[in-house]
């Protein structure tokens, strides 16, 4: 027989049962917490994946919007450019005559090429010994003027039929940013401003055009 007080064994087993029950509850609670954590992780991953898909879709739509905007901008500026070219060409003969250059012929959108280098001149105004190349911009910037200036010294290589001509340059615009009109005049270019129904040379009366070639 085991010694001890009456009921001691049953108390010990009851305490053990309570400990086991507590451990079971803790285990179940831990398992539930783990399940919930995994569920939250899965849900978070789904949300991230959905957010990433939505971001990619937003970016795709943004690119498409930018592409369409550029297309419309190019279309708008292209149409404006053609209108300005027509306007300037119509007044160019009279404008240059006022500055001592008598023009016999004008051409628009003349494509030039030499050894892989290609350019398009918006308007050419020509007589027997002089040629004026005109760059037309809806909104003219200093960079546009510089780009045009780089071409002018090579004009006779691009258009050898004018190798015996004196080459002048002109820029025409609807709007001039960055004081590009004053900059163009300082560089020796004729400066032509287009308005709603006419065009005018804005160079001062003492202006002497630069012969580029």
C-alpha positions as semicolon CSV with decimal commas, in nm:
position;residue;x (nm);y (nm);z (nm)
1;X;0,000;0,000;0,000
2;X;0,117;0,346;-0,071
3;X;0,130;0,588;0,209
4;X;-0,007;0,935;0,210
5;X;-0,305;1,118;0,303
6;X;-0,644;1,024;0,167
7;X;-0,720;1,195;-0,168
8;X;-0,354;1,295;-0,231
9;X;-0,328;1,087;-0,553
10;X;-0,649;1,215;-0,693
11;X;-0,544;1,576;-0,625
12;X;-0,217;1,520;-0,807
13;X;-0,394;1,369;-1,107
14;X;-0,646;1,653;-1,110
15;X;-0,366;1,906;-1,107
16;X;-0,194;1,718;-1,388
17;X;-0,518;1,711;-1,586
18;X;-0,550;2,084;-1,539
19;X;-0,193;2,139;-1,660
20;X;-0,255;1,918;-1,961
21;X;-0,580;2,096;-2,034
22;X;-0,400;2,430;-2,012
23;X;-0,126;2,305;-2,245
24;X;-0,388;2,180;-2,488
25;X;-0,561;2,517;-2,484
26;X;-0,228;2,691;-2,535
27;X;-0,144;2,458;-2,820
28;X;-0,483;2,513;-2,978
29;X;-0,449;2,887;-2,925
30;X;-0,102;2,881;-3,081
31;X;-0,225;2,676;-3,373
32;X;-0,514;2,917;-3,424
33;X;-0,280;3,214;-3,401
34;X;-0,047;3,049;-3,651
35;X;-0,338;2,975;-3,883
36;X;-0,458;3,335;-3,861
37;X;-0,106;3,466;-3,919
38;X;-0,070;3,245;-4,227
39;X;-0,413;3,357;-4,346
40;X;-0,313;3,722;-4,299
41;X;0,012;3,657;-4,485
42;X;-0,175;3,497;-4,774
43;X;-0,422;3,784;-4,779
44;X;-0,138;4,039;-4,767
45;X;0,032;3,862;-5,057
46;X;-0,293;3,873;-5,251
47;X;-0,331;4,244;-5,176
48;X;0,028;4,312;-5,284
49;X;-0,023;4,112;-5,601
50;X;-0,349;4,299;-5,671
51;X;-0,183;4,634;-5,595
52;X;0,107;4,545;-5,825
53;X;-0,133;4,449;-6,106
54;X;-0,324;4,773;-6,054
55;X;0,003;4,970;-6,058
56;X;0,116;4,799;-6,377
57;X;-0,221;4,874;-6,535
58;X;-0,200;5,236;-6,422
59;X;0,151;5,266;-6,564
60;X;0,042;5,103;-6,890
61;X;-0,249;5,344;-6,918
62;X;-0,016;5,632;-6,834
63;X;0,221;5,530;-7,113
64;X;-0,070;5,497;-7,354
65;X;-0,199;5,840;-7,248
66;X;0,148;5,992;-7,296
67;X;0,175;5,828;-7,638
68;X;-0,162;5,965;-7,746
69;X;-0,078;6,306;-7,601
70;X;0,249;6,315;-7,796
71;X;0,064;6,209;-8,108
72;X;-0,193;6,485;-8,065
73;X;0,081;6,736;-7,981
74;X;0,278;6,640;-8,291
75;X;-0,037;6,649;-8,500
76;X;-0,134;6,990;-8,362
77;X;0,214;7,136;-8,401
78;X;0,250;6,973;-8,742
79;X;-0,069;7,134;-8,866
80;X;0,028;7,467;-8,714
81;X;0,373;7,432;-8,869
82;X;0,222;7,377;-9,213
83;X;-0,005;7,678;-9,169
84;X;0,288;7,895;-9,061
85;X;0,501;7,768;-9,351
86;X;0,224;7,863;-9,594
87;X;0,183;8,202;-9,430
88;X;0,555;8,278;-9,425
89;X;0,614;8,153;-9,778
90;X;0,335;8,376;-9,905
91;X;0,497;8,687;-9,758
92;X;0,861;8,585;-9,790
93;X;0,930;8,729;-10,135
94;X;0,809;9,074;-10,033
95;X;0,980;9,058;-9,694
96;X;1,321;8,971;-9,836
97;X;1,284;9,226;-10,114
98;X;1,256;9,492;-9,844
99;X;1,593;9,371;-9,715
100;X;1,760;9,381;-10,055
101;X;1,720;9,017;-10,156
102;X;1,506;8,969;-10,467
103;X;1,368;8,616;-10,468
104;X;1,285;8,433;-10,790
105;X;1,163;8,101;-10,651
106;X;1,055;7,943;-10,323
107;X;1,030;7,578;-10,226
108;X;0,890;7,414;-9,915
109;X;1,005;7,102;-9,732
110;X;1,321;7,057;-9,933
111;X;1,494;6,732;-9,833
112;X;1,873;6,743;-9,834
113;X;2,131;6,468;-9,784
114;X;2,510;6,430;-9,789
115;X;2,714;6,124;-9,684
116;X;2,441;5,989;-9,458
117;X;2,358;6,329;-9,306
118;X;1,996;6,423;-9,375
119;X;1,803;6,742;-9,315
120;X;1,482;6,899;-9,432
121;X;1,464;7,272;-9,488
122;X;1,116;7,412;-9,437
123;X;1,146;7,689;-9,697
124;X;1,410;7,784;-9,952
125;X;1,405;8,125;-10,118
126;X;1,638;8,156;-10,418
127;X;1,759;8,400;-10,680
128;X;2,052;8,384;-10,923
129;X;2,325;8,422;-10,660
130;X;2,163;8,405;-10,317
131;X;1,968;8,143;-10,123
132;X;1,786;8,187;-9,792
133;X;1,713;7,875;-9,588
134;X;1,419;7,921;-9,350
135;X;1,347;7,713;-9,038
136;X;0,984;7,734;-8,920
137;X;0,873;7,665;-8,562
138;X;0,542;7,707;-8,387
139;X;0,726;7,768;-8,057
140;X;1,092;7,853;-8,109
141;X;1,358;7,787;-7,846
142;X;1,730;7,861;-7,833
143;X;1,805;7,491;-7,894
144;X;1,605;7,508;-8,220
145;X;1,815;7,801;-8,337
146;X;2,140;7,623;-8,247
147;X;2,031;7,309;-8,431
148;X;1,957;7,512;-8,744
149;X;2,286;7,701;-8,717
150;X;2,482;7,374;-8,720
151;X;2,338;7,290;-9,061
152;X;2,394;7,619;-9,242
153;X;2,775;7,599;-9,285
154;X;2,724;7,261;-9,457
155;X;2,437;7,374;-9,676
156;X;2,634;7,373;-10,003
157;X;2,739;7,012;-9,944
158;X;2,376;6,919;-9,885
159;X;2,257;7,118;-10,186
160;X;2,550;7,140;-10,430
161;X;2,336;7,309;-10,696
162;X;2,376;7,623;-10,484
163;X;2,755;7,601;-10,450
164;X;2,796;7,938;-10,624
165;X;2,530;8,110;-10,412
166;X;2,567;8,311;-10,096
167;X;2,380;8,129;-9,818
168;X;2,172;8,316;-9,560
169;X;1,954;8,178;-9,285
170;X;1,618;8,277;-9,139
171;X;1,395;8,152;-8,860
172;X;1,018;8,199;-8,854
173;X;0,797;8,144;-8,552
174;X;0,458;8,191;-8,398
175;X;0,592;8,217;-8,043
176;X;0,951;8,271;-7,925
177;X;1,058;8,131;-7,587
178;X;1,382;8,208;-7,400
179;X;1,434;8,529;-7,605
180;X;1,526;8,301;-7,893
181;X;1,428;8,567;-8,146
182;X;1,690;8,811;-8,011
183;X;1,940;8,524;-7,992
184;X;1,878;8,433;-8,357
185;X;1,932;8,793;-8,466
186;X;2,263;8,808;-8,278
187;X;2,370;8,496;-8,467
188;X;2,308;8,667;-8,801
189;X;1,972;8,515;-8,893
190;X;1,670;8,689;-9,039
191;X;1,392;8,665;-8,781
192;X;1,036;8,636;-8,910
193;X;0,736;8,652;-8,681
194;X;0,409;8,501;-8,803
195;X;0,081;8,650;-8,683
196;X;-0,279;8,559;-8,754
197;X;-0,279;8,675;-9,115
198;X;0,070;8,792;-9,210
199;X;0,441;8,768;-9,135
200;X;0,703;9,034;-9,069
201;X;1,079;9,055;-9,030
202;X;1,160;9,176;-8,679
203;X;1,532;9,248;-8,728
204;X;1,628;9,609;-8,671
205;X;1,690;9,832;-8,972
206;X;2,069;9,817;-8,926
207;X;2,077;9,437;-8,928
208;X;2,329;9,276;-9,166
209;X;2,261;8,905;-9,233
210;X;2,549;8,665;-9,191
211;X;2,669;8,477;-9,498
212;X;2,707;8,117;-9,378
213;X;2,864;7,974;-9,691
